[in-house]
GROMACS .gro file of C-alpha atoms in nm:
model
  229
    1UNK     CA    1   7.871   4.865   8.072
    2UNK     CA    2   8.123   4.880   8.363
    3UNK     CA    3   8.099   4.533   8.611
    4UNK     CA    4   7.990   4.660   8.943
    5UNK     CA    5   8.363   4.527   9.078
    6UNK     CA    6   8.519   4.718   8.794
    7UNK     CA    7   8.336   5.052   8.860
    8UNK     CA    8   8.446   4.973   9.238
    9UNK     CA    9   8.761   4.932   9.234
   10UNK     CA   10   8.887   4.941   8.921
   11UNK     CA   11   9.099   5.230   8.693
   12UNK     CA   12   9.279   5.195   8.348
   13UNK     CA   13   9.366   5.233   8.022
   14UNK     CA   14   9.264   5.052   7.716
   15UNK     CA   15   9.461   4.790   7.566
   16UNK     CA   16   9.516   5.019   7.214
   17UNK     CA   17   9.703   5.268   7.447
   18UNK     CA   18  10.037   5.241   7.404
   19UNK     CA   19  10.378   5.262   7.632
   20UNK     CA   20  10.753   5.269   7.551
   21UNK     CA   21  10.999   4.981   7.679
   22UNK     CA   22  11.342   5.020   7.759
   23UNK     CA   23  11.456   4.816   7.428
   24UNK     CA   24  11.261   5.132   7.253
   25UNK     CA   25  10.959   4.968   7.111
   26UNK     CA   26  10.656   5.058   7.132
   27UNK     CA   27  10.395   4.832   7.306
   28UNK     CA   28  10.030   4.835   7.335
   29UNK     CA   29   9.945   4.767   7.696
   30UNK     CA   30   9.758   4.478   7.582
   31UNK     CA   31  10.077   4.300   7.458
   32UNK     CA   32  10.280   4.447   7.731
   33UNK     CA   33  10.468   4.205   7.992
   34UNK     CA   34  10.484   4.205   8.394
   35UNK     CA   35  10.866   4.224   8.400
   36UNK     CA   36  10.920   4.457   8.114
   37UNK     CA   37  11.065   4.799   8.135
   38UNK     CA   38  10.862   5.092   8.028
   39UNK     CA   39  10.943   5.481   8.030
   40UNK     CA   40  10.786   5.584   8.371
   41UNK     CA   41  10.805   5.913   8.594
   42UNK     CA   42  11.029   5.883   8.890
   43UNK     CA   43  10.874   6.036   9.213
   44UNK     CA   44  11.168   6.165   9.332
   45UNK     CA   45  11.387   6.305   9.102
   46UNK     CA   46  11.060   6.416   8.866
   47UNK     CA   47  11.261   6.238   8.596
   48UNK     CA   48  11.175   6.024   8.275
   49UNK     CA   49  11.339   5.656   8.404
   50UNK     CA   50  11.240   5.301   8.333
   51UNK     CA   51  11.084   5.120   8.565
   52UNK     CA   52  10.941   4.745   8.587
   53UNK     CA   53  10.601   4.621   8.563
   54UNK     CA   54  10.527   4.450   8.825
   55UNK     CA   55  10.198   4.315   8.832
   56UNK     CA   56   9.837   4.416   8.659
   57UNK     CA   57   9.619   4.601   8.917
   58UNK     CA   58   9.360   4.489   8.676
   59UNK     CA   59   9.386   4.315   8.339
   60UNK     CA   60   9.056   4.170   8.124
   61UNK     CA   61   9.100   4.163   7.730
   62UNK     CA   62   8.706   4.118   7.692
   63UNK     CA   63   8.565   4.358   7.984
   64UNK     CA   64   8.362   4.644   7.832
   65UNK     CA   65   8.418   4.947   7.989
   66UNK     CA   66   8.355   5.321   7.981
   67UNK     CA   67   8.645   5.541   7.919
   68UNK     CA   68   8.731   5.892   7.843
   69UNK     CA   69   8.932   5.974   7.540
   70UNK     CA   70   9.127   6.265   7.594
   71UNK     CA   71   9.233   6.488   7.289
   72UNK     CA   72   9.590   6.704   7.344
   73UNK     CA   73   9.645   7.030   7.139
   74UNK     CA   74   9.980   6.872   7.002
   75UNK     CA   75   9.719   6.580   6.864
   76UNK     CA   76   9.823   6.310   7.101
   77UNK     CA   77   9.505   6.096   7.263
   78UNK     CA   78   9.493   5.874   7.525
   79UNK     CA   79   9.188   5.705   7.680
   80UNK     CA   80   9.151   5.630   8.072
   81UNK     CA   81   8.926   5.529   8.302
   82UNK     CA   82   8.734   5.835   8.523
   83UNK     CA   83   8.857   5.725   8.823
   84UNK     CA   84   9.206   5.659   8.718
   85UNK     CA   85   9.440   5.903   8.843
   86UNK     CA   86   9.670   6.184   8.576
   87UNK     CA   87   9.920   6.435   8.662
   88UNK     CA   88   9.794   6.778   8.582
   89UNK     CA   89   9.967   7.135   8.577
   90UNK     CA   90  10.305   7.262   8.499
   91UNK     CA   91  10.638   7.072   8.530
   92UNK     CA   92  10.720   7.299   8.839
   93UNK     CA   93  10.354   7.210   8.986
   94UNK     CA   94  10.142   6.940   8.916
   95UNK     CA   95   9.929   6.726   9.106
   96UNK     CA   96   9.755   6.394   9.031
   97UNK     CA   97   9.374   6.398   8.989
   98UNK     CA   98   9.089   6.177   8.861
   99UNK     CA   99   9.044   6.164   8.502
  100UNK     CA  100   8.720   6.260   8.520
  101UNK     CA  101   8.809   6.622   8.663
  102UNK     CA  102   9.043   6.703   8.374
  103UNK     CA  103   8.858   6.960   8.188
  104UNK     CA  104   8.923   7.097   7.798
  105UNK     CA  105   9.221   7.370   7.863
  106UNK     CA  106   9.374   7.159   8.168
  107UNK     CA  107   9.744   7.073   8.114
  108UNK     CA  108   9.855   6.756   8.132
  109UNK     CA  109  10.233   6.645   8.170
  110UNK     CA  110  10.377   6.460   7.856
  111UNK     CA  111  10.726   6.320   7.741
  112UNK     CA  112  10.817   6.477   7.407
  113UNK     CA  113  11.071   6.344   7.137
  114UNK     CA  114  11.337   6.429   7.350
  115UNK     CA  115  11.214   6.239   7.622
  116UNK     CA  116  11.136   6.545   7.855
  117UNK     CA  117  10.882   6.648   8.019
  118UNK     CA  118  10.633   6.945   7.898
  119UNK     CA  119  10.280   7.030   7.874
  120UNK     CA  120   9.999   7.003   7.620
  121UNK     CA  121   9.654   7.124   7.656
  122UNK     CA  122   9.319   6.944   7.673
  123UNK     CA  123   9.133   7.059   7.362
  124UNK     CA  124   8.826   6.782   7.352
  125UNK     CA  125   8.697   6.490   7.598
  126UNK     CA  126   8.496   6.220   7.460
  127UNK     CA  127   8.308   5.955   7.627
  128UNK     CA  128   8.328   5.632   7.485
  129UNK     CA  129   8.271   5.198   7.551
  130UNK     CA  130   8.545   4.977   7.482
  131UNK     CA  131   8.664   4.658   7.538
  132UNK     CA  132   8.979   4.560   7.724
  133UNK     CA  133   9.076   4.711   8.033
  134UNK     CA  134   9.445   4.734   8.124
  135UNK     CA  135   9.635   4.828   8.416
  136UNK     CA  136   9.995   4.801   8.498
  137UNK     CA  137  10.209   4.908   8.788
  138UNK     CA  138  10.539   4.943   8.809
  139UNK     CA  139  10.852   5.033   9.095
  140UNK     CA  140  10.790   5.381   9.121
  141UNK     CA  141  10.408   5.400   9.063
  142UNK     CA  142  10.396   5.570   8.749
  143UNK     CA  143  10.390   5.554   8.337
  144UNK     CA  144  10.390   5.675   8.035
  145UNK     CA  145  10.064   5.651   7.809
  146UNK     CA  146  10.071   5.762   7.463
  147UNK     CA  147  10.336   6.013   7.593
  148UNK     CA  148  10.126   6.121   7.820
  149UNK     CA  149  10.192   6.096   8.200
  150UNK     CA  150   9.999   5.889   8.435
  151UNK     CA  151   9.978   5.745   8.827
  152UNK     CA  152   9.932   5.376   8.828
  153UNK     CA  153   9.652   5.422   9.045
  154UNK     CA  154   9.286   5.459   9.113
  155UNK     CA  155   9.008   5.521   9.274
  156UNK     CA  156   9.262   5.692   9.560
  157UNK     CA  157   9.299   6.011   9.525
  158UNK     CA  158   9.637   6.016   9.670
  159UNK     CA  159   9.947   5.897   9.463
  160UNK     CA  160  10.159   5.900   9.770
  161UNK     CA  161   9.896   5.723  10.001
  162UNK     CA  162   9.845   5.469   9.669
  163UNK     CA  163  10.194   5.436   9.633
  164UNK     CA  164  10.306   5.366  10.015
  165UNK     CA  165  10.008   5.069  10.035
  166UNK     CA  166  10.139   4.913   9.766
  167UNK     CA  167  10.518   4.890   9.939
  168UNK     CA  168  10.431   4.533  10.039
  169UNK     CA  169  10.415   4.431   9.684
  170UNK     CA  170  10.726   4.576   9.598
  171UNK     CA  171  10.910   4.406   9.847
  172UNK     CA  172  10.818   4.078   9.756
  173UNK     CA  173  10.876   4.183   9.390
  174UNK     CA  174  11.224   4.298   9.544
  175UNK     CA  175  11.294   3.963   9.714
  176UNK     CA  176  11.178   3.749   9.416
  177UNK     CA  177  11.391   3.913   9.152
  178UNK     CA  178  11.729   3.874   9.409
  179UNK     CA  179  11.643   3.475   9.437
  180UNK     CA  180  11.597   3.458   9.075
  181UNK     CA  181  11.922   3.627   9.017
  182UNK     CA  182  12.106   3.441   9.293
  183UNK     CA  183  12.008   3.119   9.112
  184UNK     CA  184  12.092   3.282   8.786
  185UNK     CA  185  12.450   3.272   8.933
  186UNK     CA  186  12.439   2.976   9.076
  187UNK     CA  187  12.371   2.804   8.736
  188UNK     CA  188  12.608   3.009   8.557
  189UNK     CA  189  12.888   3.220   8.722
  190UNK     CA  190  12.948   3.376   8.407
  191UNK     CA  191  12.665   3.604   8.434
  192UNK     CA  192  12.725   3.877   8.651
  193UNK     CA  193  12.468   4.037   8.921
  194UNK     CA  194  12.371   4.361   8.623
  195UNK     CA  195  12.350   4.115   8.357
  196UNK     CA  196  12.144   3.897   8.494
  197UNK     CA  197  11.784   3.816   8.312
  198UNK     CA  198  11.465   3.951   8.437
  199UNK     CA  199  11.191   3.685   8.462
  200UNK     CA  200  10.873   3.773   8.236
  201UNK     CA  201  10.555   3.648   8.309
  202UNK     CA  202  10.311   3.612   7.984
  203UNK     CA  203  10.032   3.451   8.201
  204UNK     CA  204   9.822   3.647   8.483
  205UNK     CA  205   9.462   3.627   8.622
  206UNK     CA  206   9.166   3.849   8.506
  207UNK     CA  207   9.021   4.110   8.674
  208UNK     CA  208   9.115   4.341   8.960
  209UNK     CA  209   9.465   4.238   9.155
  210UNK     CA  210   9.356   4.051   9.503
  211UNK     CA  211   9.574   4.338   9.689
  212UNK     CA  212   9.405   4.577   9.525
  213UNK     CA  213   9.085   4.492   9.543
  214UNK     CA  214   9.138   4.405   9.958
  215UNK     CA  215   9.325   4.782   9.955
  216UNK     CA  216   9.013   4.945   9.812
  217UNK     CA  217   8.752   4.769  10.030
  218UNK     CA  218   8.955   4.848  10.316
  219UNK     CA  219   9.011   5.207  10.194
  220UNK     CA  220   8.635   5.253  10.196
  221UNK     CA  221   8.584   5.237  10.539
  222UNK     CA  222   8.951   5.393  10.632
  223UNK     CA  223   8.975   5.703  10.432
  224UNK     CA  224   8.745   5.982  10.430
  225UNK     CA  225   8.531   6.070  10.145
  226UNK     CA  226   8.716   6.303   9.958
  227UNK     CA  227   9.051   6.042   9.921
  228UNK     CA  228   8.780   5.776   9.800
  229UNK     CA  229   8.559   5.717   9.473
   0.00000   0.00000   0.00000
């Protein structure tokens, strides 16, 4: 059963889910890096990019929690939290909404072998318990599950509002990555500014992010009812 924190705050994926880095493997999300690359959705341009994990909005390998196991017409799968948020519609129009409102015959936006973006259909749901719960964010707020595309966020059900909170923590993941770099260049001139190493960060705390969690709490009293689960 979900922690009463978890079904709070939290939204994400299980750790069997998978994602693709920029060096082309494959990673399940429980293996997967804050630092790495991973195929992503920019917000702007509506185009495939990598982005960079930044941090784990929540991350527990031995929280049991309830999912949703979504089965695609093309016979891809991907299992989510209800409250998490998905992009559903066409490539022209699409909007993000919870997990749980995704119905059998709903679109849903995935990258094919090509690594564009098209539809598949919903053709089953299935509630089930696992354990692990998994849920990285990167730069531009979204990723790429299973080819299937998803918001980083939760609980909100606003990807822009989500997004523009979390511009705080992309600033200081911003300014840390220019030190690092700096004294990557300091140490050794040979390596220019693009060439530089991004640092990767194999330990992290369980549970739900401390930004995120204060974000939500706040949210609850900020936003009205419809923007909050």
């Amino acid at each position: 059963m979900e922690s009463s924190q978890a079904a709070k705050y939290g939204g994400c994926f299980s750790g069997e889910n998978t994602v693709l880095t920029s060096l082309g493997v494959r990673r399940k999300l429980s293996e997967l890096q804050i630092g790495e690359k991973i195929l992503s959705q920019d917000p702007t341009t509506q185009q495939l990019i990598f982005s960079e994990v930044i941090l784990f909005l929540d991350y527990n390998p031995i929280e049991r929690r309830e999912f949703f196991k979504f089965f695609l017409l093309s016979g891809r799968t991907f299992i989510v939290t209800a409250n998490h948020l998905v992009l559903s519609g066409t490539f022209k129009k699409y909007r993000t909404v919870y997990a749980k409102k995704i119905n059998i015959g709903d679109n849903l936006l995935v990258s094919d072998s090509n690594n564009t973006i098209v539809e598949d259909s919903v053709v089953q749901i299935k509630p089930i318990i696992k354990t692990g719960v998994y849920a990285p964010l990167t730069k531009v707020g979204t990723l790429v599950v299973n080819d299937i595309i998803a918001s980083c966020y939760a609980t909100v059900d606003s990807q822009s509002l989500a997004h523009w909170a979390f511009l705080p923590v992309r600033l200081v993941w911003n300014i840390k990555q220019s030190l690092f770099r700096f004294w990557s260049i300091i140490n050794k001139p040979v390596i220019s500014w693009s060439n530089a190493p991004t640092s990767v960060t194999s330990g992290r705390p369980t549970g739900v992010h401390w930004y995120a969690r204060m974000l939500y709490a706040t949210a609850n009293y900020l936003l009205p009812s419809h923007l909050y689960q």
